[in-house]
């Protein structure tokens, strides 16, 4: 099978994306943004964390974390930026997230860096 370019993958995502995004909570942040601001998230993620549509846009990622986890996450983020790649973090382990109302939600987190809409 020939290797797919990032643009080919993007075209495939456009075809299957709507179905996937209805079943998987997804968010996007710019790896170059030191504030780790959310620039897009799926409706399912909004619902999971109790936010209205686009309410998380522009918010720092740490609004979805317990306050005591934010500093450690910042250190993990710095290391990740030095060597980004696909990663499943704490595979099989549920971590605590914070919903808008302050209650806890258990999630599993993976990272998948990429450039959306850029042709190779």
PDB file of C-alpha atoms in Angstrom:
ATOM      1  CA  UNK A   1       0.000   0.000   0.000  1.00  0.00           C
ATOM      2  CA  UNK A   2       1.490   3.402  -0.969  1.00  0.00           C
ATOM      3  CA  UNK A   3       2.252   5.863   1.821  1.00  0.00           C
ATOM      4  CA  UNK A   4      -0.398   8.530   2.281  1.00  0.00           C
ATOM      5  CA  UNK A   5       0.462  12.193   2.475  1.00  0.00           C
ATOM      6  CA  UNK A   6      -0.931  14.412   5.215  1.00  0.00           C
ATOM      7  CA  UNK A   7      -3.246  15.918   2.598  1.00  0.00           C
ATOM      8  CA  UNK A   8      -4.554  12.461   1.627  1.00  0.00           C
ATOM      9  CA  UNK A   9      -5.212  11.751   5.292  1.00  0.00           C
ATOM     10  CA  UNK A  10      -7.014  15.074   5.606  1.00  0.00           C
ATOM     11  CA  UNK A  11      -9.267  14.188   2.660  1.00  0.00           C
ATOM     12  CA  UNK A  12     -10.074  10.839   4.257  1.00  0.00           C
ATOM     13  CA  UNK A  13     -10.860  12.586   7.539  1.00  0.00           C
ATOM     14  CA  UNK A  14     -13.253  14.889   5.706  1.00  0.00           C
ATOM     15  CA  UNK A  15     -15.102  11.804   4.479  1.00  0.00           C
ATOM     16  CA  UNK A  16     -15.201   9.838   7.737  1.00  0.00           C
ATOM     17  CA  UNK A  17     -14.750  12.695  10.169  1.00  0.00           C
ATOM     18  CA  UNK A  18     -18.391  13.515  10.868  1.00  0.00           C
ATOM     19  CA  UNK A  19     -19.136   9.938  11.935  1.00  0.00           C
ATOM     20  CA  UNK A  20     -15.992   9.708  14.074  1.00  0.00           C
ATOM     21  CA  UNK A  21     -16.567  13.062  15.740  1.00  0.00           C
ATOM     22  CA  UNK A  22     -20.034  11.959  16.848  1.00  0.00           C
ATOM     23  CA  UNK A  23     -18.522   9.012  18.719  1.00  0.00           C
ATOM     24  CA  UNK A  24     -15.157  10.271  20.053  1.00  0.00           C
ATOM     25  CA  UNK A  25     -14.522  13.319  22.258  1.00  0.00           C
ATOM     26  CA  UNK A  26     -11.766  15.228  20.448  1.00  0.00           C
ATOM     27  CA  UNK A  27     -10.095  18.581  20.956  1.00  0.00           C
ATOM     28  CA  UNK A  28      -7.412  20.463  19.071  1.00  0.00           C
ATOM     29  CA  UNK A  29      -4.706  22.739  20.389  1.00  0.00           C
ATOM     30  CA  UNK A  30      -1.745  24.369  18.664  1.00  0.00           C
ATOM     31  CA  UNK A  31       1.493  22.704  19.777  1.00  0.00           C
ATOM     32  CA  UNK A  32       3.266  26.040  19.454  1.00  0.00           C
ATOM     33  CA  UNK A  33       0.875  27.795  21.848  1.00  0.00           C
ATOM     34  CA  UNK A  34       2.498  27.989  25.305  1.00  0.00           C
ATOM     35  CA  UNK A  35      -0.929  28.684  26.826  1.00  0.00           C
ATOM     36  CA  UNK A  36      -2.248  25.418  25.342  1.00  0.00           C
ATOM     37  CA  UNK A  37      -5.481  27.119  24.285  1.00  0.00           C
ATOM     38  CA  UNK A  38      -8.221  24.987  22.805  1.00  0.00           C
ATOM     39  CA  UNK A  39      -9.070  26.150  19.306  1.00  0.00           C
ATOM     40  CA  UNK A  40     -11.587  23.427  18.451  1.00  0.00           C
ATOM     41  CA  UNK A  41     -13.366  20.555  20.148  1.00  0.00           C
ATOM     42  CA  UNK A  42     -16.053  18.106  19.181  1.00  0.00           C
ATOM     43  CA  UNK A  43     -19.617  18.460  20.385  1.00  0.00           C
ATOM     44  CA  UNK A  44     -19.177  15.208  22.315  1.00  0.00           C
ATOM     45  CA  UNK A  45     -16.271  16.688  24.284  1.00  0.00           C
ATOM     46  CA  UNK A  46     -18.336  19.811  25.030  1.00  0.00           C
ATOM     47  CA  UNK A  47     -21.137  17.601  26.308  1.00  0.00           C
ATOM     48  CA  UNK A  48     -18.809  15.324  28.294  1.00  0.00           C
ATOM     49  CA  UNK A  49     -17.358  18.264  30.201  1.00  0.00           C
ATOM     50  CA  UNK A  50     -20.659  20.157  30.476  1.00  0.00           C
ATOM     51  CA  UNK A  51     -19.832  23.101  28.208  1.00  0.00           C
ATOM     52  CA  UNK A  52     -21.959  24.775  25.560  1.00  0.00           C
ATOM     53  CA  UNK A  53     -20.944  24.671  21.912  1.00  0.00           C
ATOM     54  CA  UNK A  54     -17.766  26.721  21.309  1.00  0.00           C
ATOM     55  CA  UNK A  55     -17.608  27.725  24.984  1.00  0.00           C
ATOM     56  CA  UNK A  56     -14.189  26.062  25.322  1.00  0.00           C
ATOM     57  CA  UNK A  57     -12.794  27.817  22.227  1.00  0.00           C
ATOM     58  CA  UNK A  58      -9.817  29.929  23.299  1.00  0.00           C
ATOM     59  CA  UNK A  59      -9.771  28.513  26.833  1.00  0.00           C
ATOM     60  CA  UNK A  60      -6.541  27.016  28.211  1.00  0.00           C
ATOM     61  CA  UNK A  61      -6.499  23.235  28.253  1.00  0.00           C
ATOM     62  CA  UNK A  62      -6.009  23.258  32.015  1.00  0.00           C
ATOM     63  CA  UNK A  63      -9.645  24.308  32.585  1.00  0.00           C
ATOM     64  CA  UNK A  64     -10.369  20.612  32.032  1.00  0.00           C
ATOM     65  CA  UNK A  65      -7.933  19.497  34.780  1.00  0.00           C
ATOM     66  CA  UNK A  66      -7.890  19.404  38.553  1.00  0.00           C
ATOM     67  CA  UNK A  67      -5.920  22.369  39.852  1.00  0.00           C
ATOM     68  CA  UNK A  68      -3.404  20.082  41.577  1.00  0.00           C
ATOM     69  CA  UNK A  69      -2.613  18.382  38.220  1.00  0.00           C
ATOM     70  CA  UNK A  70      -1.917  21.561  36.238  1.00  0.00           C
ATOM     71  CA  UNK A  71       1.721  22.139  37.189  1.00  0.00           C
ATOM     72  CA  UNK A  72       2.750  18.541  36.451  1.00  0.00           C
ATOM     73  CA  UNK A  73       0.871  18.676  33.158  1.00  0.00           C
ATOM     74  CA  UNK A  74       2.799  21.832  32.219  1.00  0.00           C
ATOM     75  CA  UNK A  75       6.057  19.925  32.676  1.00  0.00           C
ATOM     76  CA  UNK A  76       4.789  16.983  30.608  1.00  0.00           C
ATOM     77  CA  UNK A  77       3.710  19.484  27.910  1.00  0.00           C
ATOM     78  CA  UNK A  78       7.193  21.027  27.713  1.00  0.00           C
ATOM     79  CA  UNK A  79       8.789  17.595  27.237  1.00  0.00           C
ATOM     80  CA  UNK A  80       6.206  16.630  24.624  1.00  0.00           C
ATOM     81  CA  UNK A  81       6.885  19.793  22.598  1.00  0.00           C
ATOM     82  CA  UNK A  82      10.541  18.772  22.344  1.00  0.00           C
ATOM     83  CA  UNK A  83       9.573  15.452  20.733  1.00  0.00           C
ATOM     84  CA  UNK A  84       5.950  15.385  19.558  1.00  0.00           C
ATOM     85  CA  UNK A  85       4.421  12.210  18.222  1.00  0.00           C
ATOM     86  CA  UNK A  86       1.428   9.924  18.577  1.00  0.00           C
ATOM     87  CA  UNK A  87       1.124   8.865  22.190  1.00  0.00           C
ATOM     88  CA  UNK A  88      -1.340   7.059  24.336  1.00  0.00           C
ATOM     89  CA  UNK A  89      -0.811   8.367  27.820  1.00  0.00           C
ATOM     90  CA  UNK A  90      -1.451   6.081  30.765  1.00  0.00           C
ATOM     91  CA  UNK A  91      -2.781   3.379  28.436  1.00  0.00           C
ATOM     92  CA  UNK A  92      -5.707   1.647  30.073  1.00  0.00           C
ATOM     93  CA  UNK A  93      -5.674   4.156  32.934  1.00  0.00           C
ATOM     94  CA  UNK A  94      -8.506   6.583  33.519  1.00  0.00           C
ATOM     95  CA  UNK A  95      -7.486  10.084  34.623  1.00  0.00           C
ATOM     96  CA  UNK A  96      -9.638  12.699  36.275  1.00  0.00           C
ATOM     97  CA  UNK A  97     -10.886  15.704  34.380  1.00  0.00           C
ATOM     98  CA  UNK A  98     -12.915  18.627  35.691  1.00  0.00           C
ATOM     99  CA  UNK A  99     -16.327  19.415  34.311  1.00  0.00           C
ATOM    100  CA  UNK A 100     -17.624  22.977  34.112  1.00  0.00           C
ATOM    101  CA  UNK A 101     -19.740  22.439  37.235  1.00  0.00           C
ATOM    102  CA  UNK A 102     -16.658  21.314  39.217  1.00  0.00           C
ATOM    103  CA  UNK A 103     -17.550  17.639  39.219  1.00  0.00           C
ATOM    104  CA  UNK A 104     -15.091  14.996  38.080  1.00  0.00           C
ATOM    105  CA  UNK A 105     -15.154  13.020  34.853  1.00  0.00           C
ATOM    106  CA  UNK A 106     -12.880  10.074  34.080  1.00  0.00           C
ATOM    107  CA  UNK A 107     -11.132  10.155  30.686  1.00  0.00           C
ATOM    108  CA  UNK A 108      -8.377   8.453  28.728  1.00  0.00           C
ATOM    109  CA  UNK A 109      -6.077  10.719  26.729  1.00  0.00           C
ATOM    110  CA  UNK A 110      -4.080  10.238  23.530  1.00  0.00           C
ATOM    111  CA  UNK A 111      -2.074  12.696  21.457  1.00  0.00           C
ATOM    112  CA  UNK A 112      -1.841  12.807  17.687  1.00  0.00           C
ATOM    113  CA  UNK A 113       0.022  15.795  16.217  1.00  0.00           C
ATOM    114  CA  UNK A 114      -0.700  16.880  12.697  1.00  0.00           C
ATOM    115  CA  UNK A 115      -1.204  19.768  10.358  1.00  0.00           C
ATOM    116  CA  UNK A 116      -4.763  20.171   9.211  1.00  0.00           C
ATOM    117  CA  UNK A 117      -5.342  21.283   5.674  1.00  0.00           C
ATOM    118  CA  UNK A 118      -1.682  21.589   4.699  1.00  0.00           C
ATOM    119  CA  UNK A 119      -0.682  19.831   1.501  1.00  0.00           C
ATOM    120  CA  UNK A 120       2.726  18.079   1.510  1.00  0.00           C
TER     121      UNK A 120
END
